[in-house]
Coordinates of C-alpha atoms and ligand atoms in Angstrom, one line a residue:
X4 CA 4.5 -48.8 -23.3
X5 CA 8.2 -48.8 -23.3
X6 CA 8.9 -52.6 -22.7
X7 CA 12.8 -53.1 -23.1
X8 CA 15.1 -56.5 -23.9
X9 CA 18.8 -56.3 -22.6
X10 CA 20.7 -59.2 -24.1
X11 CA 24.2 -60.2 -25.1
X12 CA 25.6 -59.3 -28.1
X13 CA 28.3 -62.1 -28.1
X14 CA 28.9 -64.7 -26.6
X15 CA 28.1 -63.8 -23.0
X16 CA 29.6 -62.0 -19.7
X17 CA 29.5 -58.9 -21.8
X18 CA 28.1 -57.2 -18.8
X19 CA 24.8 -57.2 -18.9
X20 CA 24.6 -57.2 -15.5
X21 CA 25.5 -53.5 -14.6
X22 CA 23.4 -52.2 -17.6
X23 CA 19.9 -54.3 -16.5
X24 CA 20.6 -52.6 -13.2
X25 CA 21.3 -49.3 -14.8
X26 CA 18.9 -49.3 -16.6
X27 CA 16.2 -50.8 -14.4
X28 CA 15.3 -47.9 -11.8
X29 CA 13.7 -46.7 -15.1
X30 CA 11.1 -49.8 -15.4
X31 CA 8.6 -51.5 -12.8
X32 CA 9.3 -55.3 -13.2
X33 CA 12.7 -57.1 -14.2
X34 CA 12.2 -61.0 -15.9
X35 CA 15.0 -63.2 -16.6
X36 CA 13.5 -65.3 -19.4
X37 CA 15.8 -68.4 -20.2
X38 CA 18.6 -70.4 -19.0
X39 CA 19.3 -71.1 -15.5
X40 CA 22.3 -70.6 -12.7
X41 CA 24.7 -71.2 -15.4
X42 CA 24.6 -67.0 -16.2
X43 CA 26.5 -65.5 -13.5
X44 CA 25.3 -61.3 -13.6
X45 CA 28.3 -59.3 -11.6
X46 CA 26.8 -56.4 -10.3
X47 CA 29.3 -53.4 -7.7
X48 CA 26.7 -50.7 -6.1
X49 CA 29.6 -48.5 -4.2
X50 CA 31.8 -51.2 -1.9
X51 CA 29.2 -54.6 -2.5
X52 CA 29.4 -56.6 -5.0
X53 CA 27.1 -59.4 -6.1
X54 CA 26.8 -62.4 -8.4
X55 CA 23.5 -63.1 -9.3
X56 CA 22.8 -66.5 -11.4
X57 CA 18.9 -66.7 -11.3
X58 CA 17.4 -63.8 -9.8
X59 CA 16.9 -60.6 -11.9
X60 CA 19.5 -58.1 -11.0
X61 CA 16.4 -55.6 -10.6
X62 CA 15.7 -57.1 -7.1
X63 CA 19.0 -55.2 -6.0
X64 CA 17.0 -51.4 -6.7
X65 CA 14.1 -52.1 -5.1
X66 CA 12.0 -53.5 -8.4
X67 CA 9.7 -56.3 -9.0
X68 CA 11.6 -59.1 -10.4
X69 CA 10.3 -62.4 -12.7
X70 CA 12.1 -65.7 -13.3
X71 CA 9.7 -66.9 -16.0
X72 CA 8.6 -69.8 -17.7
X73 CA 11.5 -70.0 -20.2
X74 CA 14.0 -70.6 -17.4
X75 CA 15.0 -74.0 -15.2
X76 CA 16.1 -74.1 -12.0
X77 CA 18.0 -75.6 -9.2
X78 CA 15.7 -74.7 -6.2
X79 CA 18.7 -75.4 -4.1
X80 CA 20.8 -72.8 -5.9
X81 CA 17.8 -70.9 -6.1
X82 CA 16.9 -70.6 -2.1
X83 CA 20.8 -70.1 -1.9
X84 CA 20.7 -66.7 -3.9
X85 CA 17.6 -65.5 -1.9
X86 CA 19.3 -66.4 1.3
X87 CA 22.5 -64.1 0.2
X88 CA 20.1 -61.5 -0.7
X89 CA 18.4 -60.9 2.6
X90 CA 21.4 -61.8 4.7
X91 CA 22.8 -58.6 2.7
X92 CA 19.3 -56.5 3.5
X93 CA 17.9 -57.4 0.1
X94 CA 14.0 -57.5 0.4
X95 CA 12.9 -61.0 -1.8
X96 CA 10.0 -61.8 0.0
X97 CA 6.5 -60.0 -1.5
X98 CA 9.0 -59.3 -4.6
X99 CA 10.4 -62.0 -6.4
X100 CA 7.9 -64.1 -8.4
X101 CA 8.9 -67.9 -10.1
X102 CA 6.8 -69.2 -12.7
X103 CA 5.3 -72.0 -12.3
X104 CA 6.3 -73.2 -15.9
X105 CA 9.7 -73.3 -15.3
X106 CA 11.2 -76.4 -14.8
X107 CA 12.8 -77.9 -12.2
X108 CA 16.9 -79.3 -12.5
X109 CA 17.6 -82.4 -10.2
X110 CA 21.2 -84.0 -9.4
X111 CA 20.7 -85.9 -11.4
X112 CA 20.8 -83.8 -14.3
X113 CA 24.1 -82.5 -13.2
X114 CA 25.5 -86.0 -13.0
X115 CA 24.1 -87.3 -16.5
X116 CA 25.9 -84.0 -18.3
X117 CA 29.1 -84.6 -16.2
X118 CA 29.2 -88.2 -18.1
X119 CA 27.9 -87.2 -21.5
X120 CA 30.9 -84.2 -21.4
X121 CA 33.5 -86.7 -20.5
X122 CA 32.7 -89.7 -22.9
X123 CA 35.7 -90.4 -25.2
X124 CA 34.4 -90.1 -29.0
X125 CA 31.7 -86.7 -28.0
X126 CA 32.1 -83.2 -28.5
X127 CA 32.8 -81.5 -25.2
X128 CA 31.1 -78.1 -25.3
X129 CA 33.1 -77.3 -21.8
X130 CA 29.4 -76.8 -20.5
X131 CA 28.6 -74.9 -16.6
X132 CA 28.0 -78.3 -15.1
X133 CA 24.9 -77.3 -13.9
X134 CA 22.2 -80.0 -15.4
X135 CA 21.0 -77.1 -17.5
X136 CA 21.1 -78.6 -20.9
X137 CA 19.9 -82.1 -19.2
X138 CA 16.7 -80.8 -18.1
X139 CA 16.2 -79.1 -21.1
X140 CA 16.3 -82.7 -22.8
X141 CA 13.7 -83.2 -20.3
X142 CA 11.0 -80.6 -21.3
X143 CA 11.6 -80.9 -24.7
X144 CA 10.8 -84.7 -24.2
X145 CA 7.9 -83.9 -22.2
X146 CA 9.1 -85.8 -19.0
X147 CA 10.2 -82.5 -17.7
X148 CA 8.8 -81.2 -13.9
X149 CA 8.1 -77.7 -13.7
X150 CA 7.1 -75.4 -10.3
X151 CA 3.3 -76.2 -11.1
X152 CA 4.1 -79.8 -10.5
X153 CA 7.1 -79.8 -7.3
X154 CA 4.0 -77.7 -5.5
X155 CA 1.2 -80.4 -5.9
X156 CA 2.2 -83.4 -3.8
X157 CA 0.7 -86.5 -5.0
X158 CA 1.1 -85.5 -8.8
X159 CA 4.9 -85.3 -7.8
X160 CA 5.7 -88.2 -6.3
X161 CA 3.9 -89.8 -9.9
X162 CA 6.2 -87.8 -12.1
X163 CA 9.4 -87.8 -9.9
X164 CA 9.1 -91.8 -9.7
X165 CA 8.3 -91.7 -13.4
X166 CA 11.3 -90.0 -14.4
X167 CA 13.8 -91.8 -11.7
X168 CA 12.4 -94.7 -13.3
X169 CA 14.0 -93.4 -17.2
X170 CA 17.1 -92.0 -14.9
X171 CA 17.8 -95.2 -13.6
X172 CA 17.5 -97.3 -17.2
X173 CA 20.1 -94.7 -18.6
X174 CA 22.4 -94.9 -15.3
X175 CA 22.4 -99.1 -16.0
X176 CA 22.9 -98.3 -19.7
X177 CA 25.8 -96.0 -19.4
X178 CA 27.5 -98.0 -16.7
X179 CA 27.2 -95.1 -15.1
X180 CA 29.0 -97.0 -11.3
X181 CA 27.6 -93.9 -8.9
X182 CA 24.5 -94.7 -7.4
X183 CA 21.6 -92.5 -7.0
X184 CA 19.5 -91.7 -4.0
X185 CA 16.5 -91.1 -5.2
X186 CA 14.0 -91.0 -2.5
X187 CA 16.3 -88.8 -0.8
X188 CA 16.2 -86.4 -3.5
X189 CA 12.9 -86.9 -4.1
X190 CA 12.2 -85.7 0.4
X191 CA 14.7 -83.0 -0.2
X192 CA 12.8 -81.4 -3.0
X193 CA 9.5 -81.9 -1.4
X194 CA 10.9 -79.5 1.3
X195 CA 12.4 -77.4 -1.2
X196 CA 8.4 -77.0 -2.9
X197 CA 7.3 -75.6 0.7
X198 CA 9.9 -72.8 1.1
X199 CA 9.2 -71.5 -2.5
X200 CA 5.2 -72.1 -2.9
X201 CA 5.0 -69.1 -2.0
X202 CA 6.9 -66.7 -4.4
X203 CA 5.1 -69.1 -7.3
X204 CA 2.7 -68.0 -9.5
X205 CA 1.5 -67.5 -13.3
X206 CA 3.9 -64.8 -14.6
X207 CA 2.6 -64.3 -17.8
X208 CA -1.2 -63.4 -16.0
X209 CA 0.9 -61.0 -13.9
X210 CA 2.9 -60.0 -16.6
X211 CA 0.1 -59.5 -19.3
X212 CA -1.8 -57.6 -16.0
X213 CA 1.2 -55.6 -15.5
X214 CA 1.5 -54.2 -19.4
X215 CA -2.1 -53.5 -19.4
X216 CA -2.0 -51.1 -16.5
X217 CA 0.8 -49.5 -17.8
X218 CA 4.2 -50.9 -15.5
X219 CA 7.0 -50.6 -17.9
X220 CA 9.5 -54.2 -18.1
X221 CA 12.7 -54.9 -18.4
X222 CA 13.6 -58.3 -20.2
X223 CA 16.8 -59.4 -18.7
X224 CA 19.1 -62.0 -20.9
X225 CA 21.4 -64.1 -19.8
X226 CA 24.1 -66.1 -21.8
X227 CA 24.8 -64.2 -25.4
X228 CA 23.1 -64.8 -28.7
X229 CA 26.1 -66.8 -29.8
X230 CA 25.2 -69.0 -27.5
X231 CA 21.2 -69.6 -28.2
X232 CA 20.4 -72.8 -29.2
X233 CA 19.2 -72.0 -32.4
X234 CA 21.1 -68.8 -34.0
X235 CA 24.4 -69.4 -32.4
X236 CA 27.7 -71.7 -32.6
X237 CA 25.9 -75.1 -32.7
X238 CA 26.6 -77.3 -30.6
X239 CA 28.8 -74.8 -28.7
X240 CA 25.8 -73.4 -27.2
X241 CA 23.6 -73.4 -23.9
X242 CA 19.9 -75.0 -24.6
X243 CA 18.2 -72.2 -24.8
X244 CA 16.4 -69.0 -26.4
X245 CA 19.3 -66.9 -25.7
X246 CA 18.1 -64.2 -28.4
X247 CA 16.0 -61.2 -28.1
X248 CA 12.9 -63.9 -29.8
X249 CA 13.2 -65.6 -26.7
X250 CA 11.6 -63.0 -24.3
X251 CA 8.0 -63.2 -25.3
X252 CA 8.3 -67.3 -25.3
X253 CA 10.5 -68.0 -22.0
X254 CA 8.4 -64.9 -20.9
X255 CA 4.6 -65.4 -21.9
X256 CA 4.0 -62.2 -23.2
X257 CA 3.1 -61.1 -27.4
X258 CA 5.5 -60.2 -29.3
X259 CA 4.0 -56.9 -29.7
X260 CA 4.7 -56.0 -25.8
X261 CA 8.6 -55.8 -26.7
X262 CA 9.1 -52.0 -28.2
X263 CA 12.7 -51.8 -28.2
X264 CA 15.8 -54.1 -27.9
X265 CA 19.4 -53.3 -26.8
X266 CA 22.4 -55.6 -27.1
X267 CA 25.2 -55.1 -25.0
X268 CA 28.9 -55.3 -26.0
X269 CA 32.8 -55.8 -25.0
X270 CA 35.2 -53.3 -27.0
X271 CA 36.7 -56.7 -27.6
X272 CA 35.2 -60.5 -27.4
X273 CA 35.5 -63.3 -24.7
X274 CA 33.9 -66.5 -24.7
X275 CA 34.3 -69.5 -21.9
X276 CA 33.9 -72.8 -22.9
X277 CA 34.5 -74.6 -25.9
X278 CA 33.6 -74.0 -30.2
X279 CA 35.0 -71.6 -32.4
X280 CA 36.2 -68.5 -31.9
X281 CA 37.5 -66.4 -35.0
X282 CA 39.2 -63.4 -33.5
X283 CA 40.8 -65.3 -30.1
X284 CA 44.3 -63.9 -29.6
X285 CA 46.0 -66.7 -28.5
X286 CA 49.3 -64.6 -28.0
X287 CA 50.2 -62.6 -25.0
X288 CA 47.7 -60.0 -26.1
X289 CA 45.5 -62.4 -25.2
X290 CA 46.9 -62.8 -22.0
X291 CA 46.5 -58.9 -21.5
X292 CA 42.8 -58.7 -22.4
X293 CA 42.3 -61.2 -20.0
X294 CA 44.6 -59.5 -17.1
X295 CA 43.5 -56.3 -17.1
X296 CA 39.9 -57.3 -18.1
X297 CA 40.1 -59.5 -15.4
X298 CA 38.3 -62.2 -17.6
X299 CA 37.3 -65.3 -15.5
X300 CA 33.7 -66.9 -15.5
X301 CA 31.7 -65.3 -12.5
X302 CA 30.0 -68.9 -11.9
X303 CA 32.9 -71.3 -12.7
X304 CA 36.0 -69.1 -12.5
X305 CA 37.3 -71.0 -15.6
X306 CA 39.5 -68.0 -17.7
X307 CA 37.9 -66.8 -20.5
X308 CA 39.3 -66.8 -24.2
X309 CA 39.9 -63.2 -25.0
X310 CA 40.1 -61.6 -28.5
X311 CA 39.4 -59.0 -31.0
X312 CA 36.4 -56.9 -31.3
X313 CA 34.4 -58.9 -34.5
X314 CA 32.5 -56.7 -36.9
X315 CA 30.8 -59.6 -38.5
X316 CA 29.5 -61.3 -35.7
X317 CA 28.1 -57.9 -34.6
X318 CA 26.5 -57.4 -37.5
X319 CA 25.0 -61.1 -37.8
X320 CA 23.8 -61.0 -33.6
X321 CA 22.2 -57.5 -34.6
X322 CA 20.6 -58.6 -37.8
X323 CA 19.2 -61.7 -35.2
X324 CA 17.6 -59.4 -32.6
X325 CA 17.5 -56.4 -34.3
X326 CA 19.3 -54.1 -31.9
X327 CA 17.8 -50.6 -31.6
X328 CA 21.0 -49.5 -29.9
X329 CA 24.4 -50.7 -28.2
X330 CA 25.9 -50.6 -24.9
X331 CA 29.9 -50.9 -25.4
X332 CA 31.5 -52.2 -22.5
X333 CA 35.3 -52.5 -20.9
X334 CA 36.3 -50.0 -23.0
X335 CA 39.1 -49.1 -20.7
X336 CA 40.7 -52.6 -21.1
X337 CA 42.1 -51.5 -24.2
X338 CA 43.6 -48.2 -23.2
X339 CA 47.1 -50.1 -23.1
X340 CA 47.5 -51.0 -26.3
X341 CA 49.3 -49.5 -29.4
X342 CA 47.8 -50.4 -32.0
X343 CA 44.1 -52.4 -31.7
X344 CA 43.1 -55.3 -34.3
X345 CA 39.2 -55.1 -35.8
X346 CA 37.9 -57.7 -37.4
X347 CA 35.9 -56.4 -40.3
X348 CA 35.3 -59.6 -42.5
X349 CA 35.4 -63.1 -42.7
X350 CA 37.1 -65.4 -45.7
X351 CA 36.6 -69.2 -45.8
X352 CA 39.3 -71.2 -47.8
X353 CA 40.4 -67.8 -49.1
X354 CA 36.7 -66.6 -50.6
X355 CA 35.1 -63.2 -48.9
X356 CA 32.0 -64.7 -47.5
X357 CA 29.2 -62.3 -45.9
X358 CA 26.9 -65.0 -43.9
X359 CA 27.6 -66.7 -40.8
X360 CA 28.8 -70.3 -41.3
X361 CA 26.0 -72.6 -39.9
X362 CA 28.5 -76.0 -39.0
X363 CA 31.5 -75.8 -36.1
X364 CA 33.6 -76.8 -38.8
X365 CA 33.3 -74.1 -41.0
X366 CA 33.3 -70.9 -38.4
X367 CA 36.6 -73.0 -37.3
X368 CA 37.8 -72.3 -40.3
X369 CA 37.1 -68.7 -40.8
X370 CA 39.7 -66.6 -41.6
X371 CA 39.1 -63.0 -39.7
X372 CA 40.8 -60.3 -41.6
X373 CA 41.5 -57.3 -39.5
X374 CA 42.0 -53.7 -39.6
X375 CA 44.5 -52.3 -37.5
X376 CA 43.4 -49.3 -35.5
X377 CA 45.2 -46.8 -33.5
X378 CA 45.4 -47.4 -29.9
X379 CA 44.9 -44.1 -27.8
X380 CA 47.1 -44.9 -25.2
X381 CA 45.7 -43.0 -22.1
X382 CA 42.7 -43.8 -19.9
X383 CA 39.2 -44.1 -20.3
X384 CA 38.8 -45.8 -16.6
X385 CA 35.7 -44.1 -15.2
X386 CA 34.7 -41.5 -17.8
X387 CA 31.3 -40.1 -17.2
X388 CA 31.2 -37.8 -20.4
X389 CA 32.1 -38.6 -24.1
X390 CA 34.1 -35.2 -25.1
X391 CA 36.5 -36.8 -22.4
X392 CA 37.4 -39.5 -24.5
X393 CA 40.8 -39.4 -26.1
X394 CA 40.3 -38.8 -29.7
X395 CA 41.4 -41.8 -31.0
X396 CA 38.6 -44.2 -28.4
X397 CA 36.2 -41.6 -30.2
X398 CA 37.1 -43.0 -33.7
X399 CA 37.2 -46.5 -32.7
X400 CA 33.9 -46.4 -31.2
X401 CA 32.6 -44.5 -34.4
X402 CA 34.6 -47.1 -36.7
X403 CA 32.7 -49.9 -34.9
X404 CA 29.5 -48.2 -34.9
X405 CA 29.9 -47.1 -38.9
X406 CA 30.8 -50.7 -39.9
X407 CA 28.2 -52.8 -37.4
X408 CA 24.8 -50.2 -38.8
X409 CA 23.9 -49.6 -34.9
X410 CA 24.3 -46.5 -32.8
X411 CA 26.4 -47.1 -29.7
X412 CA 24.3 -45.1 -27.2
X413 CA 26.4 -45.8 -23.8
X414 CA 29.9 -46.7 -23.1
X415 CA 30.6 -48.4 -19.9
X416 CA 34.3 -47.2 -18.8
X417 CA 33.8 -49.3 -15.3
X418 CA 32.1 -51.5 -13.1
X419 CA 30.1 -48.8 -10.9
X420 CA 26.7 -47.2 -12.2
X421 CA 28.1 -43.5 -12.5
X422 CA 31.4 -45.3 -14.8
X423 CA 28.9 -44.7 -18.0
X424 CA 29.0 -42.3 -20.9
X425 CA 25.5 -41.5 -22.1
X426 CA 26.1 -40.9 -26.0
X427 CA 25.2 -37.3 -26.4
X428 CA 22.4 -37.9 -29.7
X429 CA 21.8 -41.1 -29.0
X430 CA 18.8 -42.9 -29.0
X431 CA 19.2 -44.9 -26.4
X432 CA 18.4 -42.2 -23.9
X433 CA 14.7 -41.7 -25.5
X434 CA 13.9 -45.6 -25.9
X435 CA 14.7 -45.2 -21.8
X436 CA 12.3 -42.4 -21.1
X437 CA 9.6 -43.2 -23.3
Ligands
LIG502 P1 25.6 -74.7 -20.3 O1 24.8 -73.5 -20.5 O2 26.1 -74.9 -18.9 O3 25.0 -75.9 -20.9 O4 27.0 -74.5 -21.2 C1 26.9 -74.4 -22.6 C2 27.9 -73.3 -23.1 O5 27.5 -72.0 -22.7 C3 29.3 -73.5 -22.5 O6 30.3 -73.0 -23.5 C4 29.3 -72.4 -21.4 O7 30.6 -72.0 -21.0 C5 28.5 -71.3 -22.0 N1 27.8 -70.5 -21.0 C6 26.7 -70.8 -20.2 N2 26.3 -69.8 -19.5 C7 27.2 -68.8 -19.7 C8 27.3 -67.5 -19.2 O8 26.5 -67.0 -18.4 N3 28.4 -66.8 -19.7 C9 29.2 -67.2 -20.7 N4 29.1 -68.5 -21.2 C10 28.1 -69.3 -20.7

């Protein structure tokens, strides 16, 4: 019982990171479920600080952690990340576990996306570079490698040749000048296959084993629902199930196994990347939010748009995964300002509208229309219990909470564990225990 999802409630790097690992000396097993080393999870325990991009942040309090069947991955970036984590006294070994139904990201992925971002006449969606959207294309083709296949030697060497044969055709197509190695990508990942055979396995059999003797998961998203490839900004979006619907699938467990779902929160919005962005303040307001919320990608180090906290969108991510509570983060990056914008509604060429526009074009041309809080002016950095909170934080989390239809159970004033406010009658606590 007790099966959780932790996902983003915007469009990523809302902090999910400290709150899985919060959260997670609660549950048995952590599973990352989609995307790849394109999320970047910042996690601080005391003075270390770590960025983790494919391995559950559980792993860093002692937990079982999953990369599952819904994610791809880069075995090089992948065998980086463990190598990080031991050389820092991490145990991996006997504790991470890879599906072997992911699938597998080659250079040349990363190279194909590098063209198709630059070619004059496309959209650039100002994508990670890292070949995660290109081997998606793969899988969904069904040309795709996955773990199951690196691991069984003569099967690969069919498939790989198979698909540098397609790689090659579009290379000669595109003009594309840069050559590519690919027998020497091809030995390279045959080594790669021996150092992780043996942390692969069938995580849904150890996951559907795991529920029925009673271990309690975590599902750990990464990226934001306004980035899933179905429900959010199309085609501003990664390739993926980004969305609380995405655990069971990228996961390979029922539906029925997920009991409760909590999406995580800024007091304000950032997004990297390109695609619309209603509430961006593209004034030096802006440039505060992103100064004091020190708002640069954890993977890329690209700056982040900043801008006002968007009651619609809230609404619209909570109506997709059905949030049974909130986590509000950075509320302290606020405390400076006078008077704090809301967005409480949208208008398109004047109208009121009350649905999320489905085409770039249109959520380009929303109009927000804001409500101007009171600012409080002191600060919240580090705050462990609500009464604490100036009055005026208090009313802005209630407005937000009133207006959205969830209950903000936790307020994250910090990067450390202890920086959290529990919500005294919340929820959220309960869900946790039970
Ligand atoms: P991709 O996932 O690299 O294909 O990039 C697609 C879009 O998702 C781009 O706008 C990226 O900036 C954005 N994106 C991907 N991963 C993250 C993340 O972890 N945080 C925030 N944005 C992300």
């Amino acid at each position: 019982m007790g099966n959780i999802v932790v996902l983003g409630a915007q469009w990523g790097d809302e902090g999910k990171g400290k709150v899985v690992d919060l959260f997670a000396e609660r549950f048995d097993i952590v599973i990352r479920y989609q995307g790849g080393h394109n999320a970047g999870h910042t996690v601080r325990i005391q003075d270390r600080q770590f960025i983790l991009k494919l391995v559950p942040s559980g792993i860093l309090c002692g937990k079982l952690a999953v990369i599952g069947n819904g994610l791809v991955i880069d075995p090089a970036a992948l065998l980086e990340e463990i190598e990080m984590l031991e050389k820092a006294g991490i145990q991996v070994r006997g504790r991470l576990f890879i599906s072997n139904r992911a699938h597998v990201i080659f250079p040349f992925h990363r190279m194909l996306e590098r063209i198709s971002e630059a070619r004059p006449g496309r959209l650039a969606i100002g994508t990670t570079s890292r070949g995660i959207g290109p081997c998606y294309e793969d899988k969904v083709a069904r040309r795709g490698i996955r773990m199951a296949d690196l691991l069984d030697r003569d099967n690969f060497r069919q498939l790989y040749d198979a698909l540098a044969e397609d790689k090659e055709v579009v290379r000669t197509a595109f003009r594309i000048g840069e050559p590519i190695d690919f027998a020497a990508i091809r030995a390279q990942y045959e080594e790669y296959a021996e150092r992780l055979r043996p942390m692969v396995c069938d995580t849904a059999k150890l996951l559907n084993e795991a529920i029925r003797s009673g271990r309690r998961l975590l599902f750990e998203g990464a990226q934001g629902t306004m980035l899933d490839i179905d429900h959010g900004t199309y085609p501003f979006v990664t390739s993926s199930s980004a969305c609380a619907g995405g655990a069971p699938i990228g996961a390979g467990v029922p539906p029925t196994a997920i009991h409760a779902v909590v999406g995580v929160s800024k007091a304000y919005v950032t997004r990297v990347g390109g695609g619309p962005f209603p509430t961006e303040a593209l004034d030096e307001r802006g440039e505060a939010l992103r100064r004091v919320g020190v708002e640069f990608g954890a993977v890329t180090g690209r700056p982040r748009r900043c801008g006002w906290f968007d009651i619609p969108l809230l609404r619209y991510t909570a109506m997709i995964n059905g949030f049974d509570s909130l986590v509000i983060t950075k509320l302290d990056v606020l405390d400076q300002f006078d008077e704090i914008p809301v967005c409480v509604g949208y208008k398109l060429h004047g109208q009121p509208i009350d649905e999320m526009p489905a085409t770039h074009r249109a959520m380009s041309a929303v109009e927000p229309v804001y409500e101007m809080l009171p600012g409080w002016r002191s600060s919240t950095f580090g705050l462990t219990r609500y009464e604490d909170l100036p009055t005026r934080a208090r009313q802005y989390l209630d407005f937000l909470e009133e207006r959205i239809g969830v209950e903000i159970g936790c307020i994250s004033t910090g990067p450390e564990r202890d920086q959290t406010i529990w919500r005294p009658g919340g929820k959220l606590r309960d869900l946790l225990e039970r």
